[in-house]
Structures are given as C-alpha cells and as structure tokens.
C-alpha cells in the first residue's frame, strides 16, 4: 500500500475545528427571510394543517410573532395577505387599508430595523385565484400590469422596504420599476420572482394563503419544470428591466437552476424554500424518520452552496436557534 500514489484528502477532516476552518459554504441566520401569513379578523392564530408550526395571524397577534423573529436575529420577513373579501380584480391587494399594508405599518412602527418585504401579487385577493386579470379562461398580461403597479405603490406607501412581485407576467419588473419611480420610490428595491416554476411543491402554500386557482392552472404564466435555458431568459429580462434581487422558486429541486442563475447574473440570488419542501421535512420528522435539525441545516446549506445569497424559508426560526446552538 505504501507504494501507491494517491492524495490524502482526509487530512483536512481530522477534527471538527479543522473541518470548520476549511468549510467553503457558511449558513447564517442573517441569510434568512421568514414568510408570514396575515389574515383579517381578531385574535386569530390558525395553524396551517399542512404546515405544522406555521400560522395565519391577525394583526392583533402579529407582533407576538415579530417579536420572536426579531429576538432570534432574523433580519427580514415577507408578508402574504389573506383578505376577508375577494373580487375579480383583487382590490384588496392595492387598497390603502389592505391587510398587508396594515401589517407593514404595524411592523415598521414597532421594529423599524426589520426589513419588510411585500409579496406583490393578486392571487390571494382575486375570487378566481389567478395572478392577474381574467377574461373568460385567459389571464391577460398587460391589464394585469396596471393592477400590479398599483399594488406595489400602495405597499411602498405603507412602508415596505422591498417589493417582491411574484406574478410572472411579462414586463412586470419594468412596469413596477417605472411606477415606483414615478411615485417617488426610486429608493425601493425590487426582489423579483424571476424564475418561478409551475410546481407541485406549492400545495401547502395555497392552503395557507387561500390562493388556489378556481379554474385551470398557472402553466400559461409560470415556467415549465422541464426547462433550464428558459430560466436564464427570464432572469436576463428582469435584470435588464431593473430588478435588484432575483428569486428562484422552488429551491430544492432546482439547485441546478440556481447555480446557472448565479453564474450568469451579478445580482443577489434568493432561494425560496417553498411550502411543499417544508411540509415534507416536517411530516418525516414527526414520524421519526429523519433528524429534523440535521436535514434542515443540510438542505439550507445546499441552497447556499448552489449560489443563494439569501433564503426565504419557513424553517427560519428553528434554523436560527440551531445555528446559535439552542
């Protein structure tokens, strides 16, 4: 054996300290964005059946959650709204007293240093559940842009630090950028859902946000999971149109896409560790099939390794505790 010529790669794995010294990818609590579902009503804290540990929260219960998030050192939240009433054009999305607008003002008043991201879409607010204006069985692109611009401006006026449009209409970034600029919000960045696939992993989210489409599906505007080069075209479009961050959604089954995007753009890349990914881990952990802590931290690290600068994840609170050794 001594005459064989080979590399001794194990030399750098001899102790935990040595392994940490040469670790290439680092996961930090500062990387996390925590999604929150805000619902109209009073004294509401509804656990989502398909997402154990995640709740729909009314405004009077919201700051309980925000206090914990802030104490854990998680720097940012993204808000999804569940209105009491819906209509064909998603009026609640851009109403001055919409649920996300009210939640934003409440959070920024209590915790001004917490970065509030507003999800900018119509699907939670429309009675048909689609992300734009519907005519017959078609989702219309350009009329939808007008409503998305109104939504973004309303959210910025309420104090949102970042606008995150998730609708996948063509031209949504440039329309929102021009709208924000014209309204005096040149300083507000856009975190674009640039690469968003028509994925089966969104099922639990649709329970949480009450946003399932009432007819058809979203495959005419969200991307085909089989496509890779299309992701680069979408990302390039959003860069040219003025995006400041690019989201890849989902994350876990699209790590190759995340790496492609990271290799081809200079903007920060955000992984969305979506509801289905979360729920599968939770179900397996509750059945005792996996070590939840180890699986979650490994999964989130894989997203950083694939190129994510930030991670939207429902695991954020647990992961922050685990990273602190709690």
Coordinates of C-alpha atoms in Angstrom, one line a residue:
X1 CA 0.0 0.0 0.0
X2 CA 2.8 2.4 0.8
X3 CA 3.9 2.4 -2.9
X4 CA 0.6 3.6 -4.2
X5 CA 0.4 7.2 -5.2
X6 CA -2.8 8.9 -4.1
X7 CA -4.0 12.1 -2.4
X8 CA -4.8 12.1 1.3
X9 CA -7.8 14.4 1.2
X10 CA -8.9 13.1 4.6
X11 CA -6.1 15.1 6.3
X12 CA -8.4 18.2 6.3
X13 CA -11.2 16.3 8.0
X14 CA -9.3 15.1 11.1
X15 CA -11.2 17.3 13.6
X16 CA -14.3 19.4 13.9
X17 CA -12.2 22.5 14.2
X18 CA -10.1 21.7 11.2
X19 CA -13.3 21.0 9.2
X20 CA -14.8 24.3 10.2
X21 CA -11.6 26.1 9.2
X22 CA -11.8 24.8 5.6
X23 CA -15.6 24.9 5.2
X24 CA -16.5 26.5 1.9
X25 CA -20.1 27.4 2.5
X26 CA -21.5 29.1 5.6
X27 CA -25.1 29.3 6.6
X28 CA -26.0 32.3 8.9
X29 CA -29.3 33.5 10.4
X30 CA -28.7 36.8 8.6
X31 CA -29.4 34.8 5.4
X32 CA -33.0 34.1 6.3
X33 CA -36.2 35.7 5.2
X34 CA -39.2 34.5 7.2
X35 CA -42.6 34.2 5.4
X36 CA -45.7 35.4 7.3
X37 CA -49.4 35.0 6.5
X38 CA -51.5 37.9 7.8
X39 CA -55.3 37.5 7.9
X40 CA -58.2 39.8 8.6
X41 CA -60.1 39.4 11.9
X42 CA -59.3 39.5 15.6
X43 CA -57.4 37.1 17.9
X44 CA -56.7 34.7 15.0
X45 CA -53.8 32.3 15.2
X46 CA -54.7 29.4 12.9
X47 CA -52.1 26.7 12.5
X48 CA -52.0 25.6 8.9
X49 CA -52.8 21.9 8.8
X50 CA -50.3 21.1 6.0
X51 CA -47.6 23.3 7.5
X52 CA -47.1 22.4 11.2
X53 CA -45.7 25.4 13.2
X54 CA -46.8 28.0 10.6
X55 CA -49.9 30.2 11.3
X56 CA -52.3 32.6 9.8
X57 CA -52.1 35.6 12.1
X58 CA -54.5 38.5 12.6
X59 CA -53.0 42.0 13.2
X60 CA -53.5 41.8 17.0
X61 CA -51.4 38.6 17.1
X62 CA -48.8 39.6 14.6
X63 CA -46.4 41.4 16.8
X64 CA -46.1 38.3 19.1
X65 CA -44.5 36.5 16.1
X66 CA -42.5 39.5 15.0
X67 CA -41.0 39.9 18.5
X68 CA -39.7 36.4 18.4
X69 CA -38.4 36.7 14.8
X70 CA -36.6 39.9 15.8
X71 CA -35.1 38.4 19.0
X72 CA -33.7 35.5 17.0
X73 CA -31.8 37.9 14.8
X74 CA -33.7 37.1 11.6
X75 CA -33.4 40.3 9.6
X76 CA -36.4 40.2 7.3
X77 CA -39.9 38.9 6.8
X78 CA -42.1 38.6 3.7
X79 CA -45.8 39.3 4.1
X80 CA -48.7 37.4 2.4
X81 CA -52.2 38.7 2.9
X82 CA -55.5 36.9 3.3
X83 CA -58.4 39.4 2.9
X84 CA -61.9 39.0 4.3
X85 CA -63.3 39.6 0.8
X86 CA -62.2 38.9 -2.7
X87 CA -63.2 40.1 -6.1
X88 CA -62.4 39.7 -9.8
X89 CA -59.6 42.3 -9.8
X90 CA -58.0 41.7 -6.4
X91 CA -59.0 45.1 -4.9
X92 CA -57.6 44.2 -1.5
X93 CA -54.1 43.9 -2.9
X94 CA -53.8 47.6 -3.6
X95 CA -56.2 49.1 -1.0
X96 CA -54.6 51.6 1.3
X97 CA -56.1 49.7 4.2
X98 CA -55.4 46.3 2.8
X99 CA -54.2 43.6 5.2
X100 CA -50.6 43.7 4.0
X101 CA -50.5 47.5 4.1
X102 CA -51.8 47.5 7.7
X103 CA -49.3 44.8 8.7
X104 CA -46.4 46.6 7.2
X105 CA -47.2 49.8 9.1
X106 CA -47.6 47.9 12.3
X107 CA -44.3 46.1 12.0
X108 CA -42.3 49.2 10.9
X109 CA -43.6 51.2 13.8
X110 CA -42.7 48.6 16.3
X111 CA -39.5 47.3 14.7
X112 CA -38.2 49.9 12.2
X113 CA -34.9 48.0 11.6
X114 CA -36.7 44.8 10.5
X115 CA -36.7 44.6 6.7
X116 CA -40.3 44.1 5.5
X117 CA -40.8 42.6 2.1
X118 CA -44.2 42.8 0.5
X119 CA -45.3 40.0 -1.8
X120 CA -46.8 41.7 -4.8
X121 CA -49.4 39.6 -6.5
X122 CA -53.1 39.3 -6.9
X123 CA -53.9 35.6 -6.4
X124 CA -54.7 35.9 -2.7
X125 CA -57.1 38.7 -3.4
X126 CA -59.0 37.5 -6.6
X127 CA -62.1 35.4 -6.4
X128 CA -60.7 33.2 -9.2
X129 CA -57.3 32.7 -7.6
X130 CA -55.2 33.7 -10.6
X131 CA -52.4 36.2 -10.5
X132 CA -53.9 38.7 -13.0
X133 CA -56.9 40.0 -14.7
X134 CA -59.1 37.2 -16.2
X135 CA -61.2 37.3 -19.4
X136 CA -63.0 34.1 -20.0
X137 CA -60.4 31.4 -19.3
X138 CA -57.4 33.6 -20.2
X139 CA -55.2 35.5 -17.8
X140 CA -54.4 38.8 -19.5
X141 CA -50.9 40.1 -19.3
X142 CA -51.0 43.9 -19.9
X143 CA -54.1 44.8 -17.9
X144 CA -52.7 42.8 -15.0
X145 CA -49.6 45.0 -15.0
X146 CA -51.6 48.1 -14.2
X147 CA -53.0 46.5 -11.1
X148 CA -49.6 45.2 -10.0
X149 CA -48.2 48.6 -10.3
X150 CA -51.0 50.0 -8.1
X151 CA -50.3 47.2 -5.6
X152 CA -46.5 47.9 -5.5
X153 CA -47.1 51.7 -4.9
X154 CA -49.6 51.0 -2.2
X155 CA -47.2 48.7 -0.4
X156 CA -44.4 51.2 -0.7
X157 CA -46.6 53.9 0.7
X158 CA -47.3 51.7 3.7
X159 CA -43.6 51.4 4.4
X160 CA -42.5 48.2 2.7
X161 CA -38.7 48.2 2.4
X162 CA -38.7 45.8 -0.6
X163 CA -41.3 45.0 -3.3
X164 CA -41.4 41.3 -4.3
X165 CA -43.6 40.8 -7.4
X166 CA -44.5 37.1 -7.8
X167 CA -47.0 37.1 -10.6
X168 CA -44.8 36.1 -13.6
X169 CA -46.5 38.5 -16.1
X170 CA -44.2 39.6 -18.9
X171 CA -42.8 43.0 -18.2
X172 CA -43.8 43.1 -14.6
X173 CA -40.4 44.3 -13.4
X174 CA -40.1 47.3 -15.7
X175 CA -43.8 48.3 -15.2
X176 CA -43.4 48.2 -11.4
X177 CA -40.0 50.0 -11.6
X178 CA -41.4 52.8 -13.6
X179 CA -44.5 53.0 -11.4
X180 CA -42.4 53.2 -8.2
X181 CA -40.1 55.8 -9.7
X182 CA -42.9 58.0 -10.8
X183 CA -44.4 57.8 -7.4
X184 CA -41.2 58.9 -5.7
X185 CA -40.0 55.5 -4.6
X186 CA -36.8 55.3 -6.6
X187 CA -35.0 54.0 -3.5
X188 CA -37.3 51.0 -3.1
X189 CA -35.7 47.8 -4.5
X190 CA -37.5 45.1 -6.4
X191 CA -36.9 41.4 -5.4
X192 CA -38.3 39.7 -8.5
X193 CA -39.7 36.2 -8.5
X194 CA -37.7 36.0 -11.7
X195 CA -37.5 32.2 -12.1
X196 CA -40.8 30.7 -10.8
X197 CA -41.8 27.3 -11.9
X198 CA -45.4 25.9 -12.2
X199 CA -44.5 23.5 -9.4
X200 CA -46.5 20.9 -7.4
X201 CA -44.4 21.9 -4.4
X202 CA -46.8 24.9 -3.8
X203 CA -49.7 22.9 -2.5
X204 CA -49.5 23.7 1.3
X205 CA -48.9 27.5 0.5
X206 CA -52.2 27.5 -1.3
X207 CA -53.8 26.2 1.9
X208 CA -52.1 28.9 3.9
X209 CA -52.9 31.8 1.6
X210 CA -56.2 30.5 0.3
X211 CA -55.0 31.2 -3.2
X212 CA -55.7 28.0 -5.3
X213 CA -56.9 28.9 -8.8
X214 CA -60.6 28.2 -9.2
X215 CA -60.2 27.0 -12.8
X216 CA -57.3 25.7 -14.8
X217 CA -53.8 26.2 -13.6
X218 CA -50.9 28.7 -13.8
X219 CA -48.9 27.0 -16.5
X220 CA -49.5 29.7 -19.1
X221 CA -47.5 32.2 -16.9
X222 CA -45.3 30.1 -14.6
X223 CA -42.5 28.1 -16.0
X224 CA -42.3 24.5 -17.2
X225 CA -40.3 22.5 -14.7
X226 CA -38.5 20.7 -17.6
X227 CA -36.9 23.9 -18.8
X228 CA -33.5 25.2 -18.0
X229 CA -32.5 27.8 -20.6
X230 CA -35.8 29.5 -20.2
X231 CA -34.7 30.3 -16.6
X232 CA -31.8 32.3 -18.0
X233 CA -34.0 34.2 -20.4
X234 CA -36.4 35.1 -17.6
X235 CA -33.5 36.2 -15.3
X236 CA -31.9 38.2 -18.1
X237 CA -35.2 40.0 -18.8
X238 CA -35.6 41.0 -15.1
X239 CA -32.0 42.2 -14.9
X240 CA -32.5 44.5 -17.9
X241 CA -35.8 45.7 -16.6
X242 CA -34.4 46.9 -13.3
X243 CA -34.7 44.1 -10.7
X244 CA -32.4 44.3 -7.7
X245 CA -32.7 40.7 -6.5
X246 CA -33.7 37.5 -8.3
X247 CA -35.7 34.7 -6.7
X248 CA -35.5 31.1 -7.8
X249 CA -38.6 29.2 -6.7
X250 CA -38.8 26.4 -5.7
X251 CA -35.3 25.8 -4.4
X252 CA -34.6 22.2 -3.5
X253 CA -35.5 20.6 -6.9
X254 CA -34.0 23.5 -8.8
X255 CA -30.5 23.8 -7.3
X256 CA -29.0 23.4 -10.8
X257 CA -31.1 26.4 -12.0
X258 CA -30.0 28.4 -9.0
X259 CA -26.3 27.8 -9.9
X260 CA -27.0 28.7 -13.5
X261 CA -28.6 32.0 -12.5
X262 CA -25.8 32.8 -10.0
X263 CA -23.2 32.1 -12.7
X264 CA -24.9 34.4 -15.2
X265 CA -26.0 37.4 -13.2
X266 CA -24.4 39.9 -10.8
X267 CA -27.4 40.5 -8.7
X268 CA -28.1 38.8 -5.3
X269 CA -29.9 35.5 -5.8
X270 CA -32.7 34.4 -3.4
X271 CA -33.8 30.8 -2.9
X272 CA -37.4 30.3 -1.9
X273 CA -37.5 27.1 0.2
X274 CA -41.2 26.6 -0.5
X275 CA -44.1 25.1 1.5
X276 CA -44.0 21.6 0.0
X277 CA -40.3 21.3 0.8
X278 CA -41.0 22.4 4.4
X279 CA -44.0 20.1 4.8
X280 CA -42.2 17.0 3.6
X281 CA -39.5 17.6 6.2
X282 CA -42.0 18.2 9.0
X283 CA -44.0 15.1 8.2
X284 CA -41.0 12.9 8.1
X285 CA -39.7 14.4 11.3
X286 CA -43.0 13.9 13.1
X287 CA -42.9 10.3 12.1
X288 CA -39.4 9.9 13.5
X289 CA -38.0 9.0 10.1
X290 CA -35.3 11.8 10.0
X291 CA -33.3 14.1 12.2
X292 CA -35.1 17.3 11.5
X293 CA -32.3 19.6 12.6
X294 CA -29.6 17.9 10.5
X295 CA -31.9 17.6 7.5
X296 CA -32.9 21.3 7.6
X297 CA -29.5 22.7 8.1
X298 CA -28.1 20.4 5.3
X299 CA -30.9 21.4 3.0
X300 CA -30.4 25.2 3.6
X301 CA -26.7 24.8 3.2
X302 CA -27.2 23.1 -0.1
X303 CA -29.1 26.2 -1.3
X304 CA -26.2 28.5 -0.2
X305 CA -23.7 26.2 -1.9
X306 CA -25.8 26.3 -5.1
X307 CA -25.5 30.1 -5.2
X308 CA -28.2 31.6 -3.0
X309 CA -27.2 34.7 -1.2
X310 CA -30.5 34.7 0.8
X311 CA -33.1 32.1 1.6
X312 CA -36.8 32.5 2.2
X313 CA -37.7 29.6 4.5
X314 CA -40.4 28.6 6.9
X315 CA -37.6 26.9 8.8
X316 CA -36.0 30.2 9.6
X317 CA -36.9 30.4 13.4
X318 CA -35.8 26.8 14.1
X319 CA -32.7 27.2 11.9
X320 CA -31.7 30.4 13.7
X321 CA -31.9 28.6 17.0
X322 CA -29.9 25.6 15.9
X323 CA -27.2 27.8 14.4
X324 CA -26.9 29.5 17.8
X325 CA -26.7 26.2 19.5
X326 CA -30.1 26.3 21.1

